[in-house]
Coordinates of C-alpha atoms and ligand atoms in Angstrom, one line a residue:
M1 CA 0.0 0.0 0.0
K2 CA 1.4 3.4 -1.0
Q3 CA 1.7 6.2 1.6
Y4 CA 2.0 9.8 0.5
Q5 CA 3.1 13.0 2.1
L6 CA 2.1 16.7 1.8
F7 CA 4.2 18.5 -0.7
I8 CA 5.1 22.0 0.5
N9 CA 7.8 24.4 -0.7
G10 CA 9.5 21.8 -2.9
A11 CA 9.7 19.1 -0.3
F12 CA 7.6 16.2 1.0
V13 CA 6.7 16.8 4.7
P14 CA 7.0 13.7 7.0
N15 CA 3.6 12.6 8.1
G16 CA 4.4 12.6 11.8
S17 CA 1.2 12.5 13.9
R18 CA -1.1 13.6 11.1
E19 CA -4.3 11.6 10.7
M20 CA -4.2 9.5 7.5
A21 CA -7.1 8.9 5.1
D22 CA -7.5 5.7 3.2
V23 CA -7.8 5.6 -0.6
I24 CA -10.1 2.8 -1.8
N25 CA -10.1 1.0 -5.2
P26 CA -13.8 1.2 -6.3
A27 CA -13.5 -2.0 -8.3
T28 CA -12.4 -4.1 -5.4
E29 CA -13.1 -2.0 -2.2
E30 CA -9.5 -2.6 -1.2
V31 CA -7.5 0.1 0.6
I32 CA -4.7 0.9 -1.9
G33 CA -3.1 4.0 -0.4
Q34 CA -3.1 6.5 2.4
V35 CA -2.7 10.3 2.3
P36 CA -2.3 12.8 5.1
K37 CA -5.1 15.0 6.3
A38 CA -3.5 18.4 6.2
T39 CA -4.1 20.7 9.2
E40 CA -5.0 24.4 9.0
A41 CA -1.3 25.1 9.8
D42 CA -0.3 22.9 6.8
V43 CA -2.6 24.8 4.5
A44 CA -1.2 28.1 5.7
A45 CA 2.4 26.9 5.2
A46 CA 1.6 25.8 1.7
V47 CA 0.0 29.1 0.8
D48 CA 2.9 31.0 2.4
A49 CA 5.3 29.0 0.3
A50 CA 3.4 29.7 -2.9
Y51 CA 3.1 33.4 -1.9
E52 CA 6.9 33.8 -1.4
A53 CA 7.7 31.7 -4.5
Q54 CA 5.4 33.9 -6.7
K55 CA 7.6 37.0 -6.1
S56 CA 10.4 35.7 -8.2
W57 CA 8.4 33.3 -10.4
G58 CA 6.2 36.2 -11.6
K59 CA 9.2 38.2 -12.7
L60 CA 10.6 35.5 -15.0
P61 CA 9.9 36.0 -18.7
A62 CA 6.8 33.9 -19.6
V63 CA 8.9 31.9 -22.1
E64 CA 11.2 30.8 -19.3
R65 CA 8.2 29.7 -17.2
A66 CA 7.0 27.8 -20.2
N67 CA 10.2 25.8 -20.3
Y68 CA 9.4 24.3 -16.9
L69 CA 6.0 23.3 -18.2
F70 CA 7.6 21.6 -21.1
E71 CA 9.9 19.8 -18.7
L72 CA 6.9 18.7 -16.5
A73 CA 5.0 17.5 -19.6
Q74 CA 7.9 15.3 -20.6
L75 CA 8.1 13.8 -17.1
V76 CA 4.4 13.1 -17.2
E77 CA 4.7 11.5 -20.6
D78 CA 7.6 9.3 -19.4
N79 CA 5.4 8.1 -16.5
Q80 CA 2.2 7.8 -18.5
E81 CA 1.6 4.2 -17.5
L82 CA 2.2 4.8 -13.8
F83 CA -0.4 7.7 -13.9
A84 CA -2.9 5.5 -15.8
Q85 CA -2.6 2.6 -13.4
T86 CA -2.9 5.0 -10.4
N87 CA -5.9 6.7 -11.9
T88 CA -7.8 3.5 -12.6
A89 CA -6.9 2.0 -9.2
E90 CA -8.2 5.0 -7.3
M91 CA -11.2 6.1 -9.2
G92 CA -12.2 3.2 -11.4
K93 CA -11.8 4.8 -14.8
R94 CA -11.2 2.2 -17.6
I95 CA -7.5 1.9 -18.2
C96 CA -7.7 3.1 -21.8
E97 CA -9.4 6.2 -20.6
S98 CA -6.8 6.7 -17.9
R99 CA -4.0 6.4 -20.4
D100 CA -5.8 9.1 -22.5
E101 CA -6.2 11.3 -19.5
A102 CA -2.5 11.1 -18.6
G103 CA -1.7 12.0 -22.2
W104 CA -4.0 15.0 -22.0
L105 CA -2.3 16.2 -18.9
A106 CA 1.1 16.2 -20.7
E107 CA -0.4 17.8 -23.8
Y108 CA -2.3 20.4 -21.8
L109 CA 0.9 21.5 -20.1
R110 CA 2.5 21.9 -23.5
F111 CA -0.6 23.7 -24.9
Y112 CA -0.3 26.5 -22.3
A113 CA 3.5 26.6 -22.5
R114 CA 3.0 27.5 -26.1
Q115 CA 0.8 30.5 -25.0
A116 CA 3.8 32.1 -23.3
R117 CA 4.5 34.5 -26.2
H118 CA 0.8 35.4 -26.6
I119 CA 0.3 37.2 -23.3
K120 CA -0.5 40.7 -24.5
G121 CA -1.4 44.1 -23.0
E122 CA -2.7 47.1 -24.9
I123 CA -1.7 50.8 -25.6
I124 CA -4.8 53.0 -25.5
T125 CA -5.0 56.5 -27.0
S126 CA -5.1 59.2 -24.3
D127 CA -7.4 62.3 -24.0
R128 CA -4.2 64.3 -23.2
P129 CA -1.3 65.3 -25.5
N130 CA 2.0 63.4 -24.9
E131 CA 0.4 60.7 -22.8
N132 CA 0.0 56.9 -23.3
I133 CA -2.2 54.6 -21.4
F134 CA -0.8 51.2 -21.1
L135 CA -2.8 48.1 -20.0
Y136 CA -0.6 45.4 -18.5
K137 CA -1.6 41.8 -18.0
K138 CA 0.0 40.7 -14.8
P139 CA 0.0 37.6 -12.7
I140 CA -2.7 37.4 -10.0
G141 CA -0.6 35.7 -7.3
V142 CA -1.4 32.5 -5.5
C143 CA -4.1 30.3 -7.0
A144 CA -5.9 27.5 -5.0
G145 CA -6.8 24.6 -7.3
I146 CA -9.6 22.6 -5.8
M147 CA -10.2 19.4 -7.7
P148 CA -12.9 16.8 -8.2
W149 CA -12.4 13.0 -8.4
N150 CA -13.7 12.4 -11.9
F151 CA -10.6 13.7 -13.9
P152 CA -7.9 13.8 -11.3
L153 CA -5.0 13.9 -13.8
F154 CA -6.4 16.2 -16.5
L155 CA -7.7 18.7 -13.9
I156 CA -4.1 19.1 -12.6
G157 CA -3.3 20.5 -16.0
R158 CA -6.4 22.9 -15.9
K159 CA -5.3 24.3 -12.5
V160 CA -1.5 24.4 -13.0
A161 CA -0.7 25.1 -16.7
P162 CA -2.4 28.5 -17.2
A163 CA -1.4 29.6 -13.7
L164 CA 2.2 28.9 -14.2
V165 CA 2.6 30.5 -17.6
A166 CA 0.7 33.5 -16.3
G167 CA 3.3 33.9 -13.5
D168 CA 1.0 32.6 -10.7
T169 CA 1.9 29.9 -8.2
V170 CA -0.4 27.1 -7.0
V171 CA -1.7 25.1 -4.1
L172 CA -3.5 22.0 -5.2
K173 CA -6.1 20.2 -3.2
P174 CA -7.1 16.9 -4.8
S175 CA -10.4 15.2 -4.0
S176 CA -10.2 12.8 -1.0
D177 CA -11.5 10.0 -3.4
S178 CA -8.6 10.3 -5.8
P179 CA -5.6 12.1 -4.4
M180 CA -2.9 9.7 -5.4
G181 CA -2.4 10.8 -9.0
C182 CA -1.8 14.4 -7.7
Y183 CA 0.9 13.2 -5.3
E184 CA 2.5 11.2 -8.2
F185 CA 2.6 14.5 -10.0
A186 CA 4.1 16.2 -7.0
K187 CA 6.9 13.6 -7.1
L188 CA 7.7 14.7 -10.6
V189 CA 7.6 18.3 -9.6
E190 CA 10.2 17.5 -6.9
Q191 CA 12.4 15.8 -9.4
S192 CA 12.1 18.7 -11.9
S193 CA 14.0 21.9 -11.9
L194 CA 10.9 23.9 -11.0
P195 CA 11.6 26.4 -8.2
A196 CA 10.4 25.4 -4.7
G197 CA 7.0 26.6 -3.7
V198 CA 5.6 27.2 -7.3
I199 CA 3.4 24.0 -7.0
N200 CA 2.3 22.7 -3.6
V201 CA -0.1 19.8 -2.8
V202 CA -2.2 19.4 0.4
S203 CA -4.8 16.7 0.8
G204 CA -7.7 16.3 3.2
G205 CA -11.5 16.9 3.3
G206 CA -13.1 19.9 1.9
A207 CA -14.6 20.9 5.2
L208 CA -11.2 21.6 6.7
V209 CA -8.6 21.9 3.9
G210 CA -11.0 23.3 1.2
N211 CA -12.4 25.9 3.5
A212 CA -8.9 26.9 4.9
L213 CA -7.5 27.3 1.4
S214 CA -10.4 29.3 -0.1
G215 CA -10.6 31.4 3.0
N216 CA -6.9 32.2 3.1
E217 CA -6.4 35.8 2.4
K218 CA -3.1 35.3 0.5
V219 CA -5.1 33.3 -2.1
A220 CA -6.0 35.6 -4.9
L221 CA -7.9 33.1 -7.1
V222 CA -9.8 29.9 -6.2
T223 CA -10.2 27.8 -9.2
M224 CA -12.5 24.8 -8.4
T225 CA -14.2 22.0 -10.3
G226 CA -17.0 20.1 -8.5
S227 CA -20.5 20.4 -7.3
T228 CA -22.7 23.5 -7.3
P229 CA -23.3 23.6 -3.5
V230 CA -19.5 23.5 -2.8
G231 CA -18.9 26.1 -5.5
K232 CA -21.4 28.4 -3.6
Q233 CA -19.5 27.8 -0.3
I234 CA -16.2 28.6 -2.0
M235 CA -17.7 31.9 -3.3
K236 CA -18.7 32.8 0.3
N237 CA -15.2 31.9 1.6
A238 CA -13.5 33.9 -1.1
A239 CA -15.9 36.9 -0.6
D240 CA -14.4 37.4 2.9
H241 CA -11.1 38.5 1.4
V242 CA -12.5 39.6 -2.0
A243 CA -10.6 36.9 -3.9
R244 CA -11.6 35.9 -7.4
V245 CA -13.3 32.6 -8.2
S246 CA -13.4 30.5 -11.3
L247 CA -15.9 27.7 -10.9
E248 CA -16.7 24.8 -13.1
L249 CA -19.7 23.1 -11.5
G250 CA -22.5 20.7 -12.3
G251 CA -24.4 20.2 -15.5
K252 CA -27.7 18.8 -16.9
A253 CA -26.9 18.9 -20.6
P254 CA -30.0 18.7 -22.8
V255 CA -29.7 16.8 -26.1
I256 CA -32.2 17.6 -28.9
V257 CA -32.7 14.9 -31.5
M258 CA -34.6 16.2 -34.5
A259 CA -36.5 13.9 -36.8
D260 CA -34.2 14.8 -39.8
C261 CA -31.0 13.7 -38.0
D262 CA -28.6 10.9 -39.0
L263 CA -30.0 8.6 -36.5
D264 CA -27.3 5.9 -36.3
A265 CA -24.6 8.6 -35.9
T266 CA -26.7 10.4 -33.2
I267 CA -27.2 7.1 -31.2
E268 CA -23.4 6.6 -31.1
N269 CA -22.7 10.2 -30.3
I270 CA -25.2 10.2 -27.4
F271 CA -23.9 6.9 -26.1
N272 CA -20.4 8.2 -26.1
S273 CA -21.5 11.4 -24.4
R274 CA -23.3 9.6 -21.6
F275 CA -21.3 6.5 -20.7
L276 CA -17.7 7.8 -20.8
N277 CA -16.2 7.5 -17.4
C278 CA -19.3 5.6 -16.2
G279 CA -21.3 8.7 -16.8
Q280 CA -19.4 10.7 -14.2
V281 CA -18.6 13.8 -16.4
C282 CA -19.9 17.3 -16.0
N283 CA -20.3 17.7 -19.8
A284 CA -22.2 14.4 -20.2
A285 CA -25.5 14.1 -22.2
E286 CA -27.9 14.2 -19.3
R287 CA -31.4 14.4 -20.8
V288 CA -32.5 13.6 -24.3
Y289 CA -35.5 15.1 -26.1
V290 CA -36.5 13.2 -29.2
Q291 CA -38.9 14.5 -31.9
A292 CA -42.1 12.5 -32.1
P293 CA -41.8 11.0 -35.6
I294 CA -38.6 9.1 -34.8
Y295 CA -39.2 8.6 -31.1
D296 CA -40.0 4.9 -31.3
E297 CA -37.2 4.1 -33.7
F298 CA -34.7 6.1 -31.5
V299 CA -35.8 4.2 -28.4
A300 CA -35.5 0.8 -30.2
K301 CA -32.0 1.6 -31.4
M302 CA -30.8 3.1 -28.2
T303 CA -32.2 0.1 -26.3
E304 CA -30.1 -2.2 -28.5
R305 CA -27.0 0.0 -28.1
I306 CA -27.1 0.2 -24.3
A307 CA -28.1 -3.4 -23.9
R308 CA -24.8 -4.4 -25.5
A309 CA -22.8 -2.1 -23.2
T310 CA -20.7 -4.0 -20.7
Y311 CA -19.2 -3.1 -17.3
G312 CA -16.6 -4.7 -15.2
D313 CA -12.9 -4.7 -14.3
P314 CA -11.6 -1.3 -15.5
L315 CA -8.2 -2.9 -16.3
D316 CA -9.9 -4.9 -19.0
D317 CA -9.9 -2.7 -22.1
S318 CA -12.9 -4.6 -23.6
V319 CA -15.5 -3.3 -21.1
D320 CA -17.4 -0.1 -21.8
M321 CA -17.5 1.0 -18.2
G322 CA -15.7 0.4 -14.9
P323 CA -17.3 1.0 -11.4
M324 CA -18.6 4.2 -10.0
V325 CA -16.2 6.1 -7.8
N326 CA -17.8 5.3 -4.4
R327 CA -20.9 3.8 -2.7
R328 CA -22.4 7.2 -2.0
Q329 CA -22.5 8.1 -5.7
V330 CA -24.2 4.8 -6.5
E331 CA -26.8 5.5 -3.9
I332 CA -27.4 9.0 -5.3
V333 CA -27.8 7.7 -8.8
M334 CA -30.1 4.8 -7.7
D335 CA -32.3 7.3 -5.8
L336 CA -32.8 9.2 -9.1
V337 CA -33.5 5.9 -11.0
N338 CA -36.1 4.9 -8.4
S339 CA -37.7 8.4 -8.5
A340 CA -38.2 8.0 -12.3
K341 CA -40.0 4.7 -11.8
E342 CA -42.2 6.3 -9.1
E343 CA -43.0 9.3 -11.3
G344 CA -44.2 7.0 -14.2
A345 CA -41.2 6.6 -16.5
K346 CA -40.2 3.2 -17.9
I347 CA -36.8 1.5 -17.3
V348 CA -36.0 -0.4 -20.5
V349 CA -32.4 -1.3 -19.9
G350 CA -30.6 -1.8 -16.6
G351 CA -31.8 0.1 -13.5
N352 CA -29.9 -1.8 -10.9
A353 CA -26.8 -1.5 -8.8
P354 CA -25.5 -5.1 -8.5
T355 CA -24.1 -6.0 -5.1
D356 CA -23.2 -9.7 -5.8
K357 CA -19.5 -8.9 -6.0
K358 CA -17.2 -6.3 -4.3
G359 CA -17.1 -2.9 -5.9
Y360 CA -19.4 0.0 -6.7
W361 CA -21.3 -1.1 -9.8
M362 CA -24.1 0.4 -11.7
E363 CA -25.8 -1.1 -14.8
P364 CA -25.9 1.1 -17.9
T365 CA -29.5 2.3 -17.8
L366 CA -32.0 3.7 -20.3
I367 CA -35.2 5.3 -19.0
V368 CA -37.9 6.3 -21.5
D369 CA -41.2 8.1 -21.6
C370 CA -39.8 10.7 -19.1
K371 CA -41.5 14.0 -18.6
H372 CA -39.5 17.2 -18.5
E373 CA -40.5 17.9 -14.9
M374 CA -39.3 14.6 -13.5
R375 CA -36.3 14.6 -11.1
V376 CA -34.3 12.5 -13.5
M377 CA -34.7 15.2 -16.1
T378 CA -33.9 18.1 -13.8
E379 CA -31.3 16.9 -11.3
E380 CA -27.7 16.1 -12.3
I381 CA -27.2 12.4 -12.7
F382 CA -23.5 11.7 -12.2
G383 CA -23.7 8.1 -13.5
P384 CA -24.5 5.8 -16.4
V385 CA -28.2 6.6 -16.8
L386 CA -29.9 8.1 -19.9
P387 CA -33.4 9.6 -19.5
V388 CA -35.4 10.2 -22.7
A389 CA -38.5 12.3 -23.4
K390 CA -40.6 13.0 -26.5
F391 CA -41.3 16.4 -28.0
E392 CA -43.3 17.8 -31.0
T393 CA -41.9 21.2 -32.1
L394 CA -38.4 22.8 -32.0
D395 CA -39.9 25.7 -30.0
E396 CA -41.0 23.3 -27.3
A397 CA -37.6 21.5 -27.3
I398 CA -35.6 24.8 -27.0
E399 CA -37.9 25.9 -24.1
M400 CA -37.4 22.6 -22.2
A401 CA -33.6 22.7 -22.9
N402 CA -33.3 26.2 -21.4
D403 CA -35.5 25.5 -18.5
S404 CA -32.7 24.4 -16.1
T405 CA -30.7 25.9 -13.2
Y406 CA -27.7 24.4 -15.0
G407 CA -26.1 25.8 -18.1
L408 CA -22.9 24.0 -19.0
T409 CA -23.1 21.8 -22.2
S410 CA -25.9 21.0 -24.7
S411 CA -26.3 19.5 -28.2
I412 CA -28.5 19.3 -31.2
H413 CA -28.6 16.6 -33.8
T414 CA -30.1 17.6 -37.2
T415 CA -29.3 18.0 -40.9
D416 CA -31.3 21.2 -41.3
H417 CA -29.2 24.4 -41.5
D418 CA -32.0 26.7 -40.1
T419 CA -32.5 24.5 -37.1
V420 CA -28.8 24.6 -36.3
M421 CA -28.8 28.4 -36.5
R422 CA -31.8 28.7 -34.3
A423 CA -30.2 26.4 -31.7
L424 CA -26.9 28.3 -31.7
N425 CA -28.8 31.5 -31.1
E426 CA -31.5 30.4 -28.7
I427 CA -30.0 27.6 -26.6
N428 CA -28.5 29.3 -23.6
F429 CA -25.7 27.1 -22.5
G430 CA -22.0 27.8 -22.2
E431 CA -21.3 25.1 -24.9
I432 CA -23.3 23.6 -27.7
Y433 CA -22.3 20.6 -29.8
V434 CA -23.9 20.1 -33.2
N435 CA -24.0 16.5 -34.6
R436 CA -21.2 15.3 -32.4
E437 CA -20.5 14.0 -28.9
H438 CA -20.1 16.4 -25.9
F439 CA -16.4 17.0 -25.3
E440 CA -14.4 20.1 -25.3
A441 CA -11.0 21.0 -27.0
F442 CA -8.0 22.6 -25.3
Q443 CA -8.2 25.7 -27.5
G444 CA -12.0 26.2 -26.8
F445 CA -13.6 27.7 -23.7
H446 CA -15.1 25.4 -21.2
A447 CA -17.6 27.5 -19.2
G448 CA -21.0 27.2 -17.7
V449 CA -23.8 29.8 -17.3
R450 CA -26.4 30.0 -14.5
Q451 CA -25.5 27.6 -11.6
S452 CA -23.0 25.7 -13.7
G453 CA -20.2 28.1 -12.9
L454 CA -18.4 31.4 -13.2
G455 CA -15.4 32.1 -15.4
G456 CA -14.1 29.2 -17.5
D457 CA -11.2 27.0 -18.6
D458 CA -9.1 26.4 -21.7
G459 CA -7.7 28.4 -24.6
E460 CA -6.9 32.1 -24.6
H461 CA -10.0 33.1 -22.6
G462 CA -9.1 30.5 -19.9
L463 CA -5.7 32.1 -19.5
E464 CA -7.3 35.5 -18.8
E465 CA -8.8 34.0 -15.6
F466 CA -5.2 33.8 -14.2
L467 CA -4.2 37.3 -15.2
E468 CA -5.0 40.7 -13.8
T469 CA -5.3 43.9 -15.8
H470 CA -3.3 46.9 -14.5
V471 CA -3.2 50.3 -16.1
A472 CA -0.5 53.0 -16.3
Y473 CA -1.0 56.6 -17.4
V474 CA 2.4 57.9 -18.7
D475 CA 3.0 61.6 -19.5
W476 CA 6.2 61.2 -21.6
K477 CA 7.0 64.8 -22.7
Ligands
NDP1 N1 -18.4 19.7 -12.3 C1 -17.9 18.5 -12.2 O1 -17.1 18.2 -13.0 C2 -18.1 17.7 -11.0 C3 -19.4 17.6 -10.4 N2 -19.6 16.8 -9.4 C4 -20.9 16.8 -8.8 O2 -20.8 16.9 -7.4 C5 -21.4 15.7 -6.8 C6 -20.6 15.4 -5.5 O3 -19.3 15.1 -5.8 P1 -18.1 15.5 -4.9 O4 -16.8 14.9 -5.2 O5 -18.6 15.3 -3.5 O6 -17.9 17.0 -5.3 P2 -17.6 18.2 -4.3 O7 -18.1 19.5 -5.0 O8 -18.1 17.9 -3.0 O9 -16.0 18.2 -4.3 C7 -15.2 18.8 -5.2 C8 -13.9 19.3 -4.4 O10 -14.3 20.3 -3.5 C9 -13.8 20.0 -2.2 N3 -14.6 20.6 -1.2 C10 -15.7 20.0 -0.5 N4 -16.2 20.9 0.4 C11 -15.4 22.1 0.3 C12 -15.5 23.3 0.9 N5 -16.4 23.6 1.8 N6 -14.6 24.3 0.5 C13 -13.7 24.0 -0.4 N7 -13.6 22.8 -1.1 C14 -14.4 21.8 -0.7 C15 -13.8 18.5 -2.2 O11 -13.0 17.9 -1.2 P3 -13.3 16.5 -0.6 O12 -14.1 15.7 -1.6 O13 -11.9 15.9 -0.5 O14 -14.0 16.6 0.7 C16 -13.2 18.2 -3.6 O15 -11.9 18.4 -3.6 C17 -21.4 14.7 -7.9 O16 -22.4 13.8 -7.7 C18 -21.7 15.5 -9.1 O17 -23.0 15.8 -9.2 C19 -18.6 16.1 -8.9 C20 -17.3 16.1 -9.4 C21 -17.0 16.9 -10.6
LIG2 O1 -15.0 17.6 -14.2 C1 -15.6 17.5 -15.2 O2 -16.4 16.6 -15.5 C2 -15.2 18.4 -16.3 O3 -14.3 19.4 -16.0 C3 -14.5 17.5 -17.3 O4 -13.1 17.3 -17.0 C4 -12.5 16.8 -18.2 C5 -13.5 17.0 -19.2 O5 -12.9 17.5 -20.3 C6 -14.5 18.0 -18.7 O6 -15.6 18.1 -19.3

């Protein structure tokens, strides 16, 4: 069993008398590792280290900071299999998906390293003679990166890469369900030539470590991915010292399937958007509205597709899904499935959480004849469950799609140009996918509206979150 240590100011801190937390393999329920529960003093030490390190880190030319990101990317790539095995063991993702995720981490570090020469200010015309107004883009300072358990490797990239190239330093807090990958990353940081204090890692529950981090007044930006209630708590903590927040929270992505779509391609796109990572993805297809003329055919084809989906040992590449992350998540998802039954929907595939062997298993599930108001159509389902409802007109579908407290991703499947244009203009979600699966690109902008978040990740606009605008008025005569 692996034991990890807090990583503060470039060094691992002996665990001493700190309480330790078990990490459980969700496919076997075995304890596979232990991580320390940081104290408030540990969190303060990590933030102090990041604060001190930022003073010189922020003065380096961005292109020099980028070189450290390239170095880390290479180290991650050299250790891709270790990351993949760790990820699958601690959160149950299929090994092929874990390998992909480790690869994304390396490539994401490189993506932002390449942005180093693109951090730009502005010169603005003044109202006065012989004066220039300069806008500078400067680092924010210390960023707290609070991470979920569903993409524990890739999310390291989202929190670290733009911060470092912008000149900020970071304290990472991994989820208690999947902290080991983040500590494996810390080992590479220790081996690298990155200056001490630029990246720090503290583990422990959100109630203590998360609150202490987001409430620390030396933290200038809290960038968090996770649930909406925790996002709200972080906003409150950050408000106490007027820190910025960038929040990527839950979703309830609507999928509109028009009668004129390419049905076979649509079935495959929706399947991939729902069952990746056992349905535990914020951008996943969460509720499907199918136009009446093709409703029965859609249900028949989707039934066939989901019925042949398999789940099991996530180390076996041939299965479609591994386990869910923990027992609690299975219970939350089963509660929603049961609510759909009680509210009159029909379960046509799956619907059970098998308990005949160790692990946190959930059958791939299709629920049809749902109504827009049902819980299963309005509450986030972080699991392998696809609810489907029928609609008649595009107006009706757009109205139901927009009727949500969430606003992260959405999609429409159609071959009609006018329908696409109406959807782009009228569906009010941070992201819309047309005739494809839900999944974002590094160079895009991953951001939710309404209670799905504030700010956003990726691309040039994601980098802006980690920079501050300062202005200088210069009389040069
Ligand atoms: N948008 C997304 O991508 C994700 C959405 N979710 C949604 O959230 C639900 C619950 O998942 P869960 O993992 O519990 O997500 P949480 O939002 O509870 O956790 C996300 C991160 O926030 C930390 N945290 C918890 N409380 C606080 C706090 N008061 N202050 C600061 N940080 C805190 C957690 O720590 P710790 O867990 O160690 O206590 C974890 O590192 C899921 O069912 C799903 O609906 C979940 C994951 C990702
Ligand atoms: O946590 C999530 O589900 C999202 O941030 C997710 O992370 C990796 C994917 O690219 C995102 O949609």
